Amino acid sequence: MSRPPIPAPPVLIPRRTALLGLGAAWTLGSASLALARPPGPARRDGRLVVVILRGALDGMAAVIPYGDPALAALRAPLVPPPPGQPGGMRDLGGFYGLHPALPVLHGFYAQGSLLPIHAVAGHYRSRSHFEAQDYMESGADTRLTSGWLNRAVGAMGGLPHGPDGAGLSVGLSTPLLLRGPTPIGSFDPLQAARPDDDLLARIAALNAPDPLTGPALRAGLRADTYSIRALSARERADAASSGMTAPGAPRPGTARPDPFLVLCHTAGTLLAAPDGPRVAALEIGGWDTHAAQMGRLSGPLRRLDAGLGVLRDALGPCWAHGAVLVMTEFGRTVRINGTAGTDHGTGTITLLAGGAVAGGRVGGTWPGLARGQLFENRDLAPTTDLRAVAMGVLRDHMGVPAHAMPRIFPGSAGIAPLAGLIRA
């Protein structure tokens, strides 16, 4: 799936952004990463990673409601064997089962650090990928030029600090989710395309007299240097302790690792640094399964599963007070189409993972699949607003005050943060 470029208005994007592509840190194929550090200490010094699954994940294929008596009649060819059988789903307590390609997430569940929330949907009812993604990331009923996570970072309070005061820069694209007036950082992993230090120093010297470009370039170079040093230090520490390079880490001179694993490793490493960012956003595509879904979906699910495992390892002790929010723009039809796939739908799942998550259960209200229970007689009916999930994480994990929610999610009056997502 291709995504059209989203123009950013100059009134909301600092000059530094325009110069350095501020926002997205890593862009590798269909996956990218952006980082941000809130301008002050958060509750329990928590870490938050938001993963966007672009293309609309079929939530009923990832977290399978095999206990619903209507499931088999509607989509038996998409249902893996029961738990306990070869290639079977991984049981989540007798009604739901995880897709067999998700062993790491199943381990999280057993440890009480995975909370799937079923029948979740955004506040929109668009079945257009681009519209729905924009609404989801804007957190509003209309497409905005800033994202709710950017506004949330700005509401986390405290004094600015970090490697360049407000964040770090250099990148190619930024998810709308993290665009906006709050300064965020970014880092370019494509080291082969990086100009040498002498050229960068000359560019900085040439622009030094300019009151706008001079400070912007200096700040960007400082942040870039910080990220490189932080990652290098971690690699050295891993090598010293184990004699091996950390999983997912770039390895000069060797085959390129999976880009999503690289992003997860980088995000975890930078977020684990004591003076690093506290919020990151990643995105991964490949979820649009109009045809041959049973075979095609296993690959993206394995990548997601492995990536979250790498993220956990890279966060190290910070995993204990970390939370990962995995979300997608909408779900897919309950019934199978004529090409053994599913079409654009409504209700889906959201995943919460991390040591701070009150997991080990499946959340949400199951709407049922019987006649009359489907949304518009085709989709899983939504029972939980995605904004309520995000609000609950922001309030209870990152310390965002409740009074800031209407500004972070415009038009959300009447939507309360979902409680009980984070451990007390």
Tab-separated table of C-alpha atoms in Angstrom:
chain	number	residue	atom	x	y	z
A	1	MET	CA	0.000	0.000	0.000
A	2	SER	CA	1.337	3.394	-0.877
A	3	ARG	CA	0.607	6.462	1.199
A	4	PRO	CA	0.408	9.952	-0.266
A	5	PRO	CA	2.718	12.567	1.256
A	6	ILE	CA	1.222	14.740	3.967
A	7	PRO	CA	2.171	18.392	3.608
A	8	ALA	CA	3.175	20.168	6.813
A	9	PRO	CA	2.186	23.818	7.149
A	10	PRO	CA	5.066	26.142	7.978
A	11	VAL	CA	3.206	27.800	10.824
A	12	LEU	CA	3.357	24.613	12.900
A	13	ILE	CA	6.717	23.209	11.895
A	14	PRO	CA	9.794	24.896	13.318
A	15	ARG	CA	12.445	26.144	10.972
A	16	ARG	CA	14.705	23.382	12.172
A	17	THR	CA	12.164	20.837	11.020
A	18	ALA	CA	12.093	22.206	7.538
A	19	LEU	CA	15.866	22.118	7.350
A	20	LEU	CA	16.515	18.711	8.768
A	21	GLY	CA	13.373	16.710	8.143
A	22	LEU	CA	12.652	16.799	11.858
A	23	GLY	CA	10.362	14.116	13.169
A	24	ALA	CA	10.924	10.680	11.721
A	25	ALA	CA	14.023	9.107	13.015
A	26	TRP	CA	14.474	5.978	10.968
A	27	THR	CA	12.845	5.138	7.665
A	28	LEU	CA	13.646	1.671	6.317
A	29	GLY	CA	11.379	0.304	3.658
A	30	SER	CA	7.819	0.207	4.955
A	31	ALA	CA	8.859	0.840	8.550
A	32	SER	CA	9.912	4.036	10.298
A	33	LEU	CA	10.563	5.362	13.757
A	34	ALA	CA	10.274	8.764	15.409
A	35	LEU	CA	11.390	9.688	18.892
A	36	ALA	CA	10.449	12.311	21.399
A	37	ARG	CA	11.336	13.230	24.923
A	38	PRO	CA	8.714	14.958	27.021
A	39	PRO	CA	9.928	18.243	28.481
A	40	GLY	CA	10.082	16.906	32.000
A	41	PRO	CA	9.941	13.869	34.260
A	42	ALA	CA	6.883	11.676	33.780
A	43	ARG	CA	5.087	9.427	36.202
A	44	ARG	CA	7.467	6.652	37.262
A	45	ASP	CA	9.778	7.781	34.462
A	46	GLY	CA	7.732	5.625	32.111
A	47	ARG	CA	8.527	4.797	28.528
A	48	LEU	CA	5.886	4.713	25.811
A	49	VAL	CA	6.186	3.274	22.320
A	50	VAL	CA	3.316	3.551	19.835
A	51	VAL	CA	3.393	1.125	16.904
A	52	ILE	CA	1.164	1.896	13.907
A	53	LEU	CA	0.167	-1.100	11.779
A	54	ARG	CA	-0.578	0.443	8.381
A	55	GLY	CA	-2.997	-1.419	6.167
A	56	ALA	CA	-5.707	-2.445	8.683
A	57	LEU	CA	-4.912	-5.586	10.662
A	58	ASP	CA	-7.640	-8.211	10.826
A	59	GLY	CA	-7.964	-8.278	14.603
A	60	MET	CA	-9.973	-11.488	14.511
A	61	ALA	CA	-7.025	-13.214	12.834
A	62	ALA	CA	-4.513	-12.023	15.425
A	63	VAL	CA	-6.634	-12.604	18.520
A	64	ILE	CA	-9.076	-15.282	17.427
A	65	PRO	CA	-12.427	-15.573	19.246
A	66	TYR	CA	-12.562	-19.311	18.754
A	67	GLY	CA	-15.082	-19.635	21.549
A	68	ASP	CA	-17.734	-17.739	19.577
A	69	PRO	CA	-20.088	-20.357	18.103
A	70	ALA	CA	-20.653	-18.283	14.950
A	71	LEU	CA	-16.979	-17.975	14.035
A	72	ALA	CA	-16.568	-21.202	12.081
A	73	ALA	CA	-19.582	-20.596	9.864
A	74	LEU	CA	-18.325	-17.118	8.927
A	75	ARG	CA	-14.623	-17.692	8.345
A	76	ALA	CA	-13.487	-21.254	8.990
A	77	PRO	CA	-10.733	-21.126	6.288
A	78	LEU	CA	-9.048	-18.281	8.213
A	79	VAL	CA	-9.077	-20.005	11.592
A	80	PRO	CA	-5.945	-21.947	12.620
A	81	PRO	CA	-6.291	-25.327	14.326
A	82	PRO	CA	-7.440	-25.257	17.951
A	83	PRO	CA	-4.910	-24.829	20.774
A	84	GLY	CA	-2.843	-27.884	21.400
A	85	GLN	CA	-2.933	-29.159	17.831
A	86	PRO	CA	0.011	-28.891	15.398
A	87	GLY	CA	0.137	-25.342	14.051
A	88	GLY	CA	-2.652	-24.400	16.391
A	89	MET	CA	-3.448	-21.056	17.933
A	90	ARG	CA	-1.970	-20.150	21.314
A	91	ASP	CA	-4.646	-20.180	23.947
A	92	LEU	CA	-5.543	-17.088	25.939
A	93	GLY	CA	-7.847	-18.662	28.466
A	94	GLY	CA	-10.500	-20.677	26.676
A	95	PHE	CA	-12.314	-18.179	24.430
A	96	TYR	CA	-9.579	-16.321	22.562
A	97	GLY	CA	-6.411	-17.659	20.957
A	98	LEU	CA	-3.353	-15.870	19.604
A	99	HIS	CA	-2.260	-16.502	16.033
A	100	PRO	CA	0.440	-19.219	16.019
A	101	ALA	CA	2.976	-16.709	14.620
A	102	LEU	CA	2.965	-14.767	17.909
A	103	PRO	CA	5.010	-16.829	20.401
A	104	VAL	CA	6.728	-13.820	21.980
A	105	LEU	CA	3.426	-12.070	22.606
A	106	HIS	CA	2.053	-15.281	24.083
A	107	GLY	CA	4.993	-15.250	26.470
A	108	PHE	CA	4.164	-11.657	27.392
A	109	TYR	CA	0.591	-12.746	28.085
A	110	ALA	CA	1.741	-15.544	30.358
A	111	GLN	CA	3.889	-13.031	32.252
A	112	GLY	CA	0.961	-10.638	32.630
A	113	SER	CA	2.494	-8.007	30.359
A	114	LEU	CA	0.172	-8.268	27.334
A	115	LEU	CA	-3.339	-6.867	27.223
A	116	PRO	CA	-5.163	-7.299	23.900
A	117	ILE	CA	-8.315	-5.171	23.753
A	118	HIS	CA	-10.827	-6.499	21.259
A	119	ALA	CA	-13.525	-4.786	19.184
A	120	VAL	CA	-11.688	-1.450	19.255
A	121	ALA	CA	-12.206	1.215	16.616
A	122	GLY	CA	-11.454	4.853	16.075
A	123	HIS	CA	-14.133	7.485	16.347
A	124	TYR	CA	-14.467	7.628	12.532
A	125	ARG	CA	-16.267	5.177	10.269
A	126	SER	CA	-14.191	5.625	7.149
A	127	ARG	CA	-13.024	2.537	5.297
A	128	SER	CA	-10.421	4.528	3.385
A	129	HIS	CA	-6.906	3.715	4.573
A	130	PHE	CA	-5.624	7.254	4.133
A	131	GLU	CA	-8.577	9.014	5.732
A	132	ALA	CA	-8.689	6.578	8.624
A	133	GLN	CA	-4.958	6.791	9.287
A	134	ASP	CA	-5.097	10.568	9.274
A	135	TYR	CA	-8.050	10.628	11.672
A	136	MET	CA	-6.418	8.014	13.917
A	137	GLU	CA	-3.151	9.924	14.108
A	138	SER	CA	-4.780	13.347	14.369
A	139	GLY	CA	-6.998	12.094	17.197
A	140	ALA	CA	-9.786	14.289	15.881
A	141	ASP	CA	-12.845	14.162	13.658
A	142	THR	CA	-10.947	15.943	10.930
A	143	ARG	CA	-7.462	15.623	9.565
A	144	LEU	CA	-5.165	17.980	11.482
A	145	THR	CA	-1.597	19.047	10.818
A	146	SER	CA	-0.462	17.670	14.169
A	147	GLY	CA	-0.850	14.328	15.894
A	148	TRP	CA	-2.206	13.429	19.302
A	149	LEU	CA	1.088	11.968	20.485
A	150	ASN	CA	2.900	15.203	19.718
A	151	ARG	CA	0.314	17.148	21.676
A	152	ALA	CA	0.543	14.617	24.506
A	153	VAL	CA	4.316	14.988	24.726
A	154	GLY	CA	3.780	18.718	25.020
A	155	ALA	CA	1.371	18.185	27.919
A	156	MET	CA	3.681	15.992	29.979
A	157	GLY	CA	5.041	19.001	31.842
A	158	GLY	CA	8.397	19.915	33.387
A	159	LEU	CA	11.461	21.752	32.198
A	160	PRO	CA	12.984	21.176	28.770
A	161	HIS	CA	16.079	19.029	28.729
A	162	GLY	CA	17.723	16.489	26.487
A	163	PRO	CA	20.612	16.312	24.047
A	164	ASP	CA	19.599	19.448	22.169
A	165	GLY	CA	17.186	21.004	24.631
A	166	ALA	CA	13.942	19.774	23.103
A	167	GLY	CA	14.761	16.700	21.067
A	168	LEU	CA	16.976	15.420	18.348
A	169	SER	CA	16.735	15.576	14.595
A	170	VAL	CA	17.631	14.211	11.145
A	171	GLY	CA	15.215	11.929	9.357
A	172	LEU	CA	13.188	11.489	6.199
A	173	SER	CA	9.562	11.338	7.256
A	174	THR	CA	7.514	11.640	10.395
A	175	PRO	CA	4.214	9.930	11.140
A	176	LEU	CA	1.448	12.481	11.499
A	177	LEU	CA	1.008	11.049	14.984
A	178	LEU	CA	4.188	12.809	16.152
A	179	ARG	CA	4.054	15.944	14.023
A	180	GLY	CA	3.183	19.232	15.608
A	181	PRO	CA	4.388	22.160	17.659
A	182	THR	CA	6.191	20.114	20.340
A	183	PRO	CA	9.849	19.669	19.390
A	184	ILE	CA	10.740	16.035	18.874
A	185	GLY	CA	13.928	14.312	17.854
A	186	SER	CA	14.931	12.115	15.005
A	187	PHE	CA	17.923	10.147	13.834
A	188	ASP	CA	18.916	8.865	10.405
A	189	PRO	CA	20.185	5.273	10.433
A	190	LEU	CA	21.322	5.266	6.830
A	191	GLN	CA	24.896	5.805	7.751
A	192	ALA	CA	26.061	5.159	4.202
A	193	ALA	CA	24.222	8.286	3.080
A	194	ARG	CA	25.537	10.411	5.946
A	195	PRO	CA	27.917	13.203	4.890
A	196	ASP	CA	31.320	13.019	6.481
A	197	ASP	CA	31.996	15.052	9.582
A	198	ASP	CA	34.159	17.579	7.760
A	199	LEU	CA	31.377	18.443	5.314
A	200	LEU	CA	28.881	18.794	8.142
A	201	ALA	CA	31.278	21.079	10.010
A	202	ARG	CA	31.685	23.259	6.925
A	203	ILE	CA	27.930	23.500	6.432
A	204	ALA	CA	27.486	24.457	10.076
A	205	ALA	CA	30.211	27.095	9.837
A	206	LEU	CA	28.714	28.518	6.641
A	207	ASN	CA	25.323	28.913	8.292
A	208	ALA	CA	26.590	30.008	11.711
A	209	PRO	CA	25.876	33.739	11.193
A	210	ASP	CA	22.246	33.091	10.280
A	211	PRO	CA	20.045	33.471	13.379
A	212	LEU	CA	17.715	30.679	12.258
A	213	THR	CA	19.744	28.164	10.308
A	214	GLY	CA	22.850	28.480	12.480
A	215	PRO	CA	21.298	27.335	15.771
A	216	ALA	CA	19.115	24.787	13.966
A	217	LEU	CA	22.078	23.079	12.353
A	218	ARG	CA	24.094	23.100	15.547
A	219	ALA	CA	21.196	21.569	17.479
A	220	GLY	CA	20.639	18.909	14.852
A	221	LEU	CA	24.282	17.907	14.750
A	222	ARG	CA	24.468	17.722	18.534
A	223	ALA	CA	21.448	15.441	18.669
A	224	ASP	CA	22.691	13.273	15.836
A	225	THR	CA	25.989	12.819	17.617
A	226	TYR	CA	24.170	11.965	20.819
A	227	SER	CA	22.162	9.194	19.136
A	228	ILE	CA	25.188	7.677	17.478
A	229	ARG	CA	27.111	7.674	20.738
A	230	ALA	CA	24.191	6.191	22.666
A	231	LEU	CA	23.756	3.373	20.187
A	232	SER	CA	27.477	2.705	19.944
A	233	ALA	CA	27.836	2.586	23.707
A	234	ARG	CA	25.052	0.061	23.938
A	235	GLU	CA	26.569	-2.109	21.244
A	236	ARG	CA	29.915	-2.072	23.017
A	237	ALA	CA	28.274	-3.025	26.287
A	238	ASP	CA	26.365	-5.880	24.675
A	239	ALA	CA	29.472	-7.154	22.967
A	240	ALA	CA	31.484	-6.979	26.179
A	241	SER	CA	28.886	-8.844	28.180
A	242	SER	CA	27.957	-11.540	25.720
A	243	GLY	CA	30.477	-11.491	22.934
A	244	MET	CA	27.618	-10.951	20.511
A	245	THR	CA	25.896	-8.047	18.858
A	246	ALA	CA	22.434	-7.280	20.165
A	247	PRO	CA	19.538	-8.810	18.206
A	248	GLY	CA	18.292	-6.533	15.470
A	249	ALA	CA	21.274	-4.265	15.631
A	250	PRO	CA	22.882	-3.038	12.402
A	251	ARG	CA	26.055	-4.987	11.733
A	252	PRO	CA	28.530	-3.298	9.407
A	253	GLY	CA	29.693	-5.619	6.674
A	254	THR	CA	26.977	-8.212	7.233
A	255	ALA	CA	23.571	-8.859	5.731
A	256	ARG	CA	21.078	-6.155	6.511
A	257	PRO	CA	18.749	-7.184	9.339
A	258	ASP	CA	15.003	-6.790	9.209
A	259	PRO	CA	14.296	-3.036	9.182
A	260	PHE	CA	11.523	-3.305	11.749
A	261	LEU	CA	13.808	-5.159	14.143
A	262	VAL	CA	16.396	-2.424	13.671
A	263	LEU	CA	13.815	0.205	14.505
A	264	CYS	CA	12.715	-1.667	17.609
A	265	HIS	CA	16.291	-2.148	18.744
A	266	THR	CA	17.065	1.527	18.179
A	267	ALA	CA	13.922	2.737	19.907
A	268	GLY	CA	14.548	0.534	22.921
A	269	THR	CA	18.201	1.504	23.159
A	270	LEU	CA	17.566	5.238	22.976
A	271	LEU	CA	14.597	5.113	25.335
A	272	ALA	CA	16.641	3.119	27.845
A	273	ALA	CA	19.329	5.796	28.020
A	274	PRO	CA	18.966	7.845	31.219
A	275	ASP	CA	18.998	11.119	29.280
A	276	GLY	CA	17.272	9.781	26.173
A	277	PRO	CA	13.730	10.257	24.877
A	278	ARG	CA	10.772	8.740	26.644
A	279	VAL	CA	8.292	8.425	23.777
A	280	ALA	CA	8.726	6.780	20.387
A	281	ALA	CA	6.492	6.033	17.410
A	282	LEU	CA	7.125	3.273	14.895
A	283	GLU	CA	5.178	2.173	11.873
A	284	ILE	CA	5.114	-1.059	9.905
A	285	GLY	CA	3.084	-1.909	6.807
A	286	GLY	CA	1.931	-5.128	5.198
A	287	TRP	CA	-1.461	-5.616	6.857
A	288	ASP	CA	-3.782	-5.067	3.876
A	289	THR	CA	-4.875	-8.668	3.206
A	290	HIS	CA	-7.476	-8.589	0.438
A	291	ALA	CA	-6.283	-11.931	-0.976
A	292	ALA	CA	-4.823	-15.151	0.377
A	293	GLN	CA	-4.934	-13.804	3.914
A	294	MET	CA	-4.219	-17.097	5.646
A	295	GLY	CA	-0.765	-17.316	4.106
A	296	ARG	CA	0.067	-13.632	3.802
A	297	LEU	CA	-0.667	-12.555	7.351
A	298	SER	CA	1.808	-14.866	9.040
A	299	GLY	CA	4.808	-12.858	7.819
A	300	PRO	CA	3.793	-9.445	9.213
A	301	LEU	CA	2.665	-11.067	12.443
A	302	ARG	CA	6.046	-12.770	12.849
A	303	ARG	CA	7.823	-9.447	12.237
A	304	LEU	CA	5.672	-7.692	14.799
A	305	ASP	CA	6.192	-10.483	17.305
A	306	ALA	CA	9.960	-10.547	16.821
A	307	GLY	CA	10.176	-6.757	16.851
A	308	LEU	CA	8.409	-6.434	20.172
A	309	GLY	CA	10.752	-9.058	21.569
A	310	VAL	CA	13.747	-7.043	20.383
A	311	LEU	CA	12.206	-3.895	21.842
A	312	ARG	CA	11.822	-5.590	25.209
A	313	ASP	CA	15.434	-6.763	25.150
A	314	ALA	CA	16.736	-3.341	24.110
A	315	LEU	CA	14.777	-1.586	26.840
A	316	GLY	CA	16.341	-3.893	29.411
A	317	PRO	CA	15.326	-2.902	32.950
A	318	CYS	CA	13.193	-0.080	31.500
A	319	TRP	CA	10.778	-2.695	30.150
A	320	ALA	CA	9.472	-2.988	33.710
A	321	HIS	CA	8.096	0.551	33.488
A	322	GLY	CA	7.379	0.602	29.787
A	323	ALA	CA	4.212	0.389	27.720
A	324	VAL	CA	3.751	-0.323	24.026
A	325	LEU	CA	0.509	0.636	22.273
A	326	VAL	CA	-0.082	-1.179	18.976
A	327	MET	CA	-2.899	0.237	16.845
A	328	THR	CA	-4.234	0.060	13.298
A	329	GLU	CA	-6.639	2.234	11.337
A	330	PHE	CA	-9.592	-0.191	11.213
A	331	GLY	CA	-10.424	-3.873	11.133
A	332	ARG	CA	-11.537	-6.106	8.308
A	333	THR	CA	-14.759	-7.764	7.247
A	334	VAL	CA	-15.899	-10.751	9.232
A	335	ARG	CA	-16.766	-12.730	6.118
A	336	ILE	CA	-14.172	-13.883	3.603
A	337	ASN	CA	-14.190	-12.324	0.152
A	338	GLY	CA	-13.861	-14.082	-3.188
A	339	THR	CA	-10.055	-14.093	-3.123
A	340	ALA	CA	-9.644	-15.779	0.250
A	341	GLY	CA	-8.998	-12.463	1.948
A	342	THR	CA	-10.972	-9.846	3.837
A	343	ASP	CA	-11.972	-6.301	2.962
A	344	HIS	CA	-11.945	-3.042	4.877
A	345	GLY	CA	-14.014	-3.236	8.035
A	346	THR	CA	-14.476	-1.530	11.398
A	347	GLY	CA	-13.749	-3.218	14.738
A	348	THR	CA	-10.287	-4.683	15.356
A	349	ILE	CA	-7.827	-5.112	18.203
A	350	THR	CA	-5.400	-2.884	20.041
A	351	LEU	CA	-2.464	-4.452	21.850
A	352	LEU	CA	-0.880	-3.122	25.013
A	353	ALA	CA	2.418	-4.682	26.049
A	354	GLY	CA	5.087	-3.904	28.615
A	355	GLY	CA	5.992	-4.397	32.223
A	356	ALA	CA	3.765	-1.503	33.252
A	357	VAL	CA	0.702	-3.016	31.580
A	358	ALA	CA	-1.948	-4.784	33.651
A	359	GLY	CA	-2.055	-7.713	31.235
A	360	GLY	CA	-2.597	-11.442	31.251
A	361	ARG	CA	-6.200	-11.000	30.092
A	362	VAL	CA	-8.166	-9.903	27.046
A	363	GLY	CA	-9.901	-6.583	27.508
A	364	GLY	CA	-12.838	-4.959	25.816
A	365	THR	CA	-16.420	-6.095	25.364
A	366	TRP	CA	-16.951	-8.873	22.850
A	367	PRO	CA	-19.930	-7.917	20.665
A	368	GLY	CA	-20.599	-11.364	19.233
A	369	LEU	CA	-20.792	-12.655	15.697
A	370	ALA	CA	-24.347	-13.960	15.588
A	371	ARG	CA	-26.973	-12.646	13.182
A	372	GLY	CA	-27.803	-9.064	14.067
A	373	GLN	CA	-24.591	-8.501	16.047
A	374	LEU	CA	-22.358	-7.399	13.177
A	375	PHE	CA	-21.862	-3.741	12.333
A	376	GLU	CA	-23.745	-3.056	9.088
A	377	ASN	CA	-24.070	-6.829	8.703
A	378	ARG	CA	-20.419	-7.142	7.689
A	379	ASP	CA	-17.944	-5.908	10.320
A	380	LEU	CA	-16.993	-6.658	13.898
A	381	ALA	CA	-19.051	-4.145	15.871
A	382	PRO	CA	-16.848	-1.681	17.785
A	383	THR	CA	-17.379	-1.528	21.549
A	384	THR	CA	-14.309	0.458	22.690
A	385	ASP	CA	-13.132	3.838	21.415
A	386	LEU	CA	-9.428	3.822	20.555
A	387	ARG	CA	-9.113	7.306	22.022
A	388	ALA	CA	-10.239	5.999	25.428
A	389	VAL	CA	-7.421	3.442	25.347
A	390	ALA	CA	-4.830	6.070	24.403
A	391	MET	CA	-6.158	8.460	27.043
A	392	GLY	CA	-5.898	5.764	29.713
A	393	VAL	CA	-2.269	5.066	28.858
A	394	LEU	CA	-1.354	8.742	28.695
A	395	ARG	CA	-3.020	9.550	32.009
A	396	ASP	CA	-2.083	6.525	34.073
A	397	HIS	CA	1.332	5.759	32.583
A	398	MET	CA	2.794	9.032	31.334
A	399	GLY	CA	1.148	11.361	33.821
A	400	VAL	CA	-0.725	13.503	31.312
A	401	PRO	CA	-3.374	15.468	33.251
A	402	ALA	CA	-6.988	14.682	32.461
A	403	HIS	CA	-7.764	18.321	31.726
A	404	ALA	CA	-5.357	18.186	28.777
A	405	MET	CA	-7.242	15.394	26.998
A	406	PRO	CA	-9.728	17.623	25.130
A	407	ARG	CA	-6.808	19.518	23.627
A	408	ILE	CA	-4.928	16.331	22.765
A	409	PHE	CA	-8.052	14.729	21.289
A	410	PRO	CA	-10.251	17.556	19.949
A	411	GLY	CA	-13.925	16.717	19.922
A	412	SER	CA	-13.555	13.969	22.519
A	413	ALA	CA	-16.013	15.381	25.044
A	414	GLY	CA	-17.797	12.482	26.675
A	415	ILE	CA	-14.901	10.080	26.129
A	416	ALA	CA	-13.252	9.108	29.410
A	417	PRO	CA	-9.801	7.555	29.762
A	418	LEU	CA	-10.079	3.800	30.071
A	419	ALA	CA	-9.002	2.753	33.557
A	420	GLY	CA	-7.169	-0.368	34.630
A	421	LEU	CA	-4.746	-0.579	31.719
A	422	ILE	CA	-1.633	0.190	33.784
A	423	ARG	CA	-0.444	-1.496	36.944
A	424	ALA	CA	-0.987	0.565	40.075
